[in-house]
């Protein structure tokens, strides 16, 4: 049975579901996109709560195996298909040190990026689409915090191509959705990812955001590219 990916069409390709779609594209795995209509509160329906107890998306159904939380889903897919496309996670033959460096990069993203980026994504992308008022002071504060974190990213990326080393990994891809949401419609004037003062962050961001699968998803919306 083809894998099902439950996503919210109203959020489109700038939500965490898009990263799952990207991993599926990188791994050339076909899937069926099942829409969950937020405006009809379908995500809080008993049927969807049975898939995801917090009533969120994305969720996958892989032949009856139901999994939520985008990072867990991506990791599951990357580990299930190590031979297809880029590895994205340490392979079964990786050394203890290679696995430790991947976990370090994963923690870097969670501890220093995802909270701030998630707030920016909510304020600049999700709230305007839900008719909720944007907290502009919180956006300003978050941008300052993000800049300080990216100064450290600049140091890391001056020594290696990607956050976890010289190979692209899931950790890099996890940065794409919130930042694309922030940079997307020009409603916030930011150059945090591409400004000249952080040339290595800009190089890294340009390499990530022009990955063919990501470009095609941005053009076509969430759909199977396999
Ligand atoms: N940590 C979760 C976050 C999921 C999440 O926040 N999903 C949003 C859409 S991007 C959602 O479903 N929001 C509806 C809600 O929280 O009620 C993941 O990465 O999967």
GROMACS .gro file of C-alpha atoms and ligand atoms in nm:
model
  246
    1UNK     CA    1   0.000   0.000   0.000
    2UNK     CA    2   0.136   0.343  -0.092
    3UNK     CA    3   0.251   0.553   0.202
    4UNK     CA    4   0.003   0.823   0.313
    5UNK     CA    5   0.120   1.167   0.424
    6UNK     CA    6  -0.139   1.376   0.611
    7UNK     CA    7  -0.076   1.750   0.568
    8UNK     CA    8  -0.273   2.074   0.595
    9UNK     CA    9  -0.320   2.231   0.249
   10UNK     CA   10  -0.370   2.573   0.412
   11UNK     CA   11  -0.007   2.561   0.534
   12UNK     CA   12   0.128   2.432   0.204
   13UNK     CA   13   0.498   2.387   0.152
   14UNK     CA   14   0.622   2.603   0.439
   15UNK     CA   15   0.525   2.368   0.720
   16UNK     CA   16   0.693   2.068   0.880
   17UNK     CA   17   0.494   1.837   0.648
   18UNK     CA   18   0.697   1.980   0.359
   19UNK     CA   19   1.017   1.843   0.511
   20UNK     CA   20   0.862   1.497   0.521
   21UNK     CA   21   0.765   1.544   0.154
   22UNK     CA   22   1.123   1.655   0.083
   23UNK     CA   23   1.273   1.346   0.247
   24UNK     CA   24   1.030   1.132   0.045
   25UNK     CA   25   1.147   1.315  -0.270
   26UNK     CA   26   1.517   1.278  -0.180
   27UNK     CA   27   1.459   0.906  -0.126
   28UNK     CA   28   1.235   0.874  -0.434
   29UNK     CA   29   0.951   0.716  -0.233
   30UNK     CA   30   0.603   0.761  -0.381
   31UNK     CA   31   0.326   0.876  -0.147
   32UNK     CA   32  -0.035   0.986  -0.138
   33UNK     CA   33  -0.095   1.335   0.006
   34UNK     CA   34  -0.403   1.323   0.229
   35UNK     CA   35  -0.535   1.673   0.305
   36UNK     CA   36  -0.642   1.765   0.659
   37UNK     CA   37  -0.861   2.074   0.648
   38UNK     CA   38  -0.767   2.306   0.934
   39UNK     CA   39  -1.043   2.555   0.853
   40UNK     CA   40  -1.296   2.275   0.914
   41UNK     CA   41  -1.108   2.170   1.232
   42UNK     CA   42  -1.049   1.829   1.079
   43UNK     CA   43  -0.719   1.807   1.271
   44UNK     CA   44  -0.917   1.794   1.599
   45UNK     CA   45  -1.169   1.537   1.473
   46UNK     CA   46  -1.181   1.199   1.653
   47UNK     CA   47  -1.057   1.034   1.334
   48UNK     CA   48  -0.744   1.248   1.317
   49UNK     CA   49  -0.688   1.247   1.695
   50UNK     CA   50  -0.667   0.868   1.666
   51UNK     CA   51  -0.367   0.925   1.435
   52UNK     CA   52  -0.214   1.213   1.628
   53UNK     CA   53  -0.319   1.264   1.992
   54UNK     CA   54  -0.220   1.635   1.981
   55UNK     CA   55  -0.434   1.691   1.672
   56UNK     CA   56  -0.151   1.810   1.448
   57UNK     CA   57   0.009   1.738   1.114
   58UNK     CA   58   0.220   1.586   0.964
   59UNK     CA   59   0.138   1.220   1.017
   60UNK     CA   60   0.232   0.923   0.800
   61UNK     CA   61   0.060   0.589   0.757
   62UNK     CA   62   0.314   0.341   0.620
   63UNK     CA   63   0.110   0.030   0.548
   64UNK     CA   64  -0.073   0.058   0.880
   65UNK     CA   65   0.223   0.193   1.081
   66UNK     CA   66   0.111   0.539   1.193
   67UNK     CA   67   0.379   0.789   1.301
   68UNK     CA   68   0.364   1.159   1.395
   69UNK     CA   69   0.629   1.426   1.474
   70UNK     CA   70   0.813   1.534   1.160
   71UNK     CA   71   1.164   1.467   1.293
   72UNK     CA   72   1.072   1.113   1.398
   73UNK     CA   73   0.901   1.053   1.062
   74UNK     CA   74   1.203   1.176   0.864
   75UNK     CA   75   1.439   0.967   1.071
   76UNK     CA   76   1.221   0.659   1.023
   77UNK     CA   77   1.215   0.710   0.646
   78UNK     CA   78   1.588   0.780   0.622
   79UNK     CA   79   1.670   0.470   0.826
   80UNK     CA   80   1.421   0.254   0.636
   81UNK     CA   81   1.571   0.347   0.297
   82UNK     CA   82   1.949   0.385   0.356
   83UNK     CA   83   2.036   0.286  -0.002
   84UNK     CA   84   1.805   0.534  -0.176
   85UNK     CA   85   1.931   0.888  -0.245
   86UNK     CA   86   2.153   1.069   0.008
   87UNK     CA   87   2.192   0.887   0.339
   88UNK     CA   88   2.068   1.181   0.555
   89UNK     CA   89   2.139   0.987   0.880
   90UNK     CA   90   2.438   0.777   0.988
   91UNK     CA   91   2.412   0.442   0.811
   92UNK     CA   92   2.405   0.100   0.981
   93UNK     CA   93   2.785   0.080   0.944
   94UNK     CA   94   2.854   0.424   1.100
   95UNK     CA   95   3.106   0.443   1.381
   96UNK     CA   96   3.021   0.548   1.735
   97UNK     CA   97   3.189   0.885   1.670
   98UNK     CA   98   2.993   0.945   1.346
   99UNK     CA   99   2.667   0.872   1.530
  100UNK     CA  100   2.771   1.099   1.816
  101UNK     CA  101   2.844   1.387   1.576
  102UNK     CA  102   2.501   1.342   1.416
  103UNK     CA  103   2.337   1.355   1.761
  104UNK     CA  104   2.539   1.667   1.840
  105UNK     CA  105   2.414   1.837   1.522
  106UNK     CA  106   2.059   1.728   1.601
  107UNK     CA  107   2.084   1.882   1.948
  108UNK     CA  108   2.232   2.201   1.803
  109UNK     CA  109   1.924   2.243   1.585
  110UNK     CA  110   1.680   2.172   1.869
  111UNK     CA  111   1.858   2.380   2.131
  112UNK     CA  112   1.955   2.681   1.922
  113UNK     CA  113   1.727   2.703   1.623
  114UNK     CA  114   1.391   2.527   1.623
  115UNK     CA  115   1.236   2.718   1.916
  116UNK     CA  116   1.319   3.062   1.778
  117UNK     CA  117   1.242   2.965   1.418
  118UNK     CA  118   0.914   2.803   1.526
  119UNK     CA  119   0.807   3.126   1.698
  120UNK     CA  120   0.895   3.324   1.385
  121UNK     CA  121   0.707   3.075   1.169
  122UNK     CA  122   0.400   3.102   1.393
  123UNK     CA  123   0.406   3.482   1.407
  124UNK     CA  124   0.488   3.558   1.044
  125UNK     CA  125   0.322   3.270   0.861
  126UNK     CA  126   0.063   3.078   1.065
  127UNK     CA  127  -0.101   3.367   1.257
  128UNK     CA  128  -0.166   3.585   0.949
  129UNK     CA  129  -0.328   3.285   0.780
  130UNK     CA  130  -0.543   3.214   1.085
  131UNK     CA  131  -0.666   3.573   1.123
  132UNK     CA  132  -0.473   3.616   1.451
  133UNK     CA  133  -0.279   3.933   1.546
  134UNK     CA  134   0.099   3.920   1.500
  135UNK     CA  135   0.318   4.006   1.801
  136UNK     CA  136   0.568   4.232   1.622
  137UNK     CA  137   0.777   4.291   1.938
  138UNK     CA  138   0.820   3.913   1.976
  139UNK     CA  139   0.927   3.892   1.610
  140UNK     CA  140   1.191   4.162   1.663
  141UNK     CA  141   1.324   3.990   1.976
  142UNK     CA  142   1.335   3.652   1.803
  143UNK     CA  143   1.525   3.795   1.505
  144UNK     CA  144   1.793   3.934   1.739
  145UNK     CA  145   1.819   3.596   1.915
  146UNK     CA  146   1.834   3.415   1.582
  147UNK     CA  147   2.112   3.645   1.459
  148UNK     CA  148   2.323   3.561   1.766
  149UNK     CA  149   2.273   3.187   1.708
  150UNK     CA  150   2.358   3.222   1.339
  151UNK     CA  151   2.684   3.395   1.434
  152UNK     CA  152   2.782   3.062   1.592
  153UNK     CA  153   2.649   2.872   1.289
  154UNK     CA  154   2.885   3.090   1.084
  155UNK     CA  155   3.183   2.961   1.287
  156UNK     CA  156   3.072   2.598   1.250
  157UNK     CA  157   3.005   2.636   0.877
  158UNK     CA  158   3.343   2.803   0.817
  159UNK     CA  159   3.499   2.463   0.899
  160UNK     CA  160   3.254   2.219   0.734
  161UNK     CA  161   2.994   2.220   0.459
  162UNK     CA  162   2.692   2.125   0.669
  163UNK     CA  163   2.587   2.141   1.034
  164UNK     CA  164   2.680   1.779   1.104
  165UNK     CA  165   2.994   1.758   0.885
  166UNK     CA  166   3.065   1.758   0.511
  167UNK     CA  167   2.759   1.553   0.412
  168UNK     CA  168   2.406   1.690   0.403
  169UNK     CA  169   2.185   1.536   0.673
  170UNK     CA  170   1.832   1.557   0.806
  171UNK     CA  171   1.950   1.821   1.050
  172UNK     CA  172   2.021   2.061   0.763
  173UNK     CA  173   1.686   1.989   0.598
  174UNK     CA  174   1.500   2.062   0.924
  175UNK     CA  175   1.598   2.429   0.889
  176UNK     CA  176   1.420   2.472   0.557
  177UNK     CA  177   1.049   2.494   0.643
  178UNK     CA  178   1.049   2.760   0.917
  179UNK     CA  179   1.303   2.973   0.734
  180UNK     CA  180   1.120   2.948   0.403
  181UNK     CA  181   0.803   3.055   0.588
  182UNK     CA  182   0.989   3.354   0.732
  183UNK     CA  183   1.159   3.460   0.411
  184UNK     CA  184   0.874   3.360   0.183
  185UNK     CA  185   0.629   3.643   0.128
  186UNK     CA  186   0.848   3.940   0.212
  187UNK     CA  187   0.619   4.049   0.498
  188UNK     CA  188   0.923   4.059   0.727
  189UNK     CA  189   1.234   4.233   0.602
  190UNK     CA  190   1.508   3.986   0.691
  191UNK     CA  191   1.838   3.884   0.544
  192UNK     CA  192   1.946   3.657   0.830
  193UNK     CA  193   2.013   3.359   0.607
  194UNK     CA  194   2.168   3.529   0.307
  195UNK     CA  195   2.325   3.852   0.438
  196UNK     CA  196   2.687   3.928   0.353
  197UNK     CA  197   2.795   3.937   0.717
  198UNK     CA  198   2.762   3.556   0.742
  199UNK     CA  199   2.904   3.425   0.411
  200UNK     CA  200   2.918   3.060   0.522
  201UNK     CA  201   2.560   3.064   0.649
  202UNK     CA  202   2.460   3.215   0.312
  203UNK     CA  203   2.651   2.946   0.119
  204UNK     CA  204   2.490   2.671   0.331
  205UNK     CA  205   2.142   2.823   0.301
  206UNK     CA  206   2.174   2.863  -0.076
  207UNK     CA  207   2.286   2.499  -0.113
  208UNK     CA  208   1.989   2.378   0.094
  209UNK     CA  209   1.716   2.597  -0.048
  210UNK     CA  210   1.810   2.513  -0.407
  211UNK     CA  211   1.801   2.135  -0.362
  212UNK     CA  212   1.597   2.017  -0.663
  213UNK     CA  213   1.334   1.840  -0.450
  214UNK     CA  214   1.275   2.153  -0.241
  215UNK     CA  215   1.252   2.378  -0.546
  216UNK     CA  216   1.001   2.143  -0.711
  217UNK     CA  217   0.789   2.118  -0.396
  218UNK     CA  218   0.784   2.498  -0.367
  219UNK     CA  219   0.669   2.521  -0.729
  220UNK     CA  220   0.415   2.238  -0.727
  221UNK     CA  221   0.296   2.212  -0.367
  222UNK     CA  222   0.311   1.898  -0.156
  223UNK     CA  223   0.292   1.603  -0.390
  224UNK     CA  224   0.481   1.286  -0.463
  225UNK     CA  225   0.787   1.352  -0.681
  226UNK     CA  226   0.883   0.985  -0.713
  227LIG     N1  227   0.678   1.914   1.646
  227LIG     C1  228   0.574   1.886   1.550
  227LIG     C2  229   0.502   2.016   1.521
  227LIG     C3  230   0.376   1.991   1.447
  227LIG     C4  231   0.298   2.119   1.430
  227LIG     O1  232   0.315   2.219   1.503
  227LIG     N2  233   0.211   2.115   1.332
  227LIG     C5  234   0.128   2.228   1.306
  227LIG     C6  235   0.128   2.260   1.159
  227LIG     S1  236   0.292   2.296   1.102
  227LIG     C7  237  -0.014   2.192   1.348
  227LIG     O2  238  -0.060   2.085   1.321
  227LIG     N3  239  -0.081   2.285   1.415
  227LIG     C8  240  -0.216   2.266   1.460
  227LIG     C9  241  -0.226   2.260   1.609
  227LIG     O3  242  -0.123   2.263   1.679
  227LIG     O4  243  -0.340   2.256   1.657
  227LIG    C10  244   0.633   1.827   1.422
  227LIG     O5  245   0.746   1.861   1.387
  227LIG     O6  246   0.567   1.744   1.360
   0.00000   0.00000   0.00000
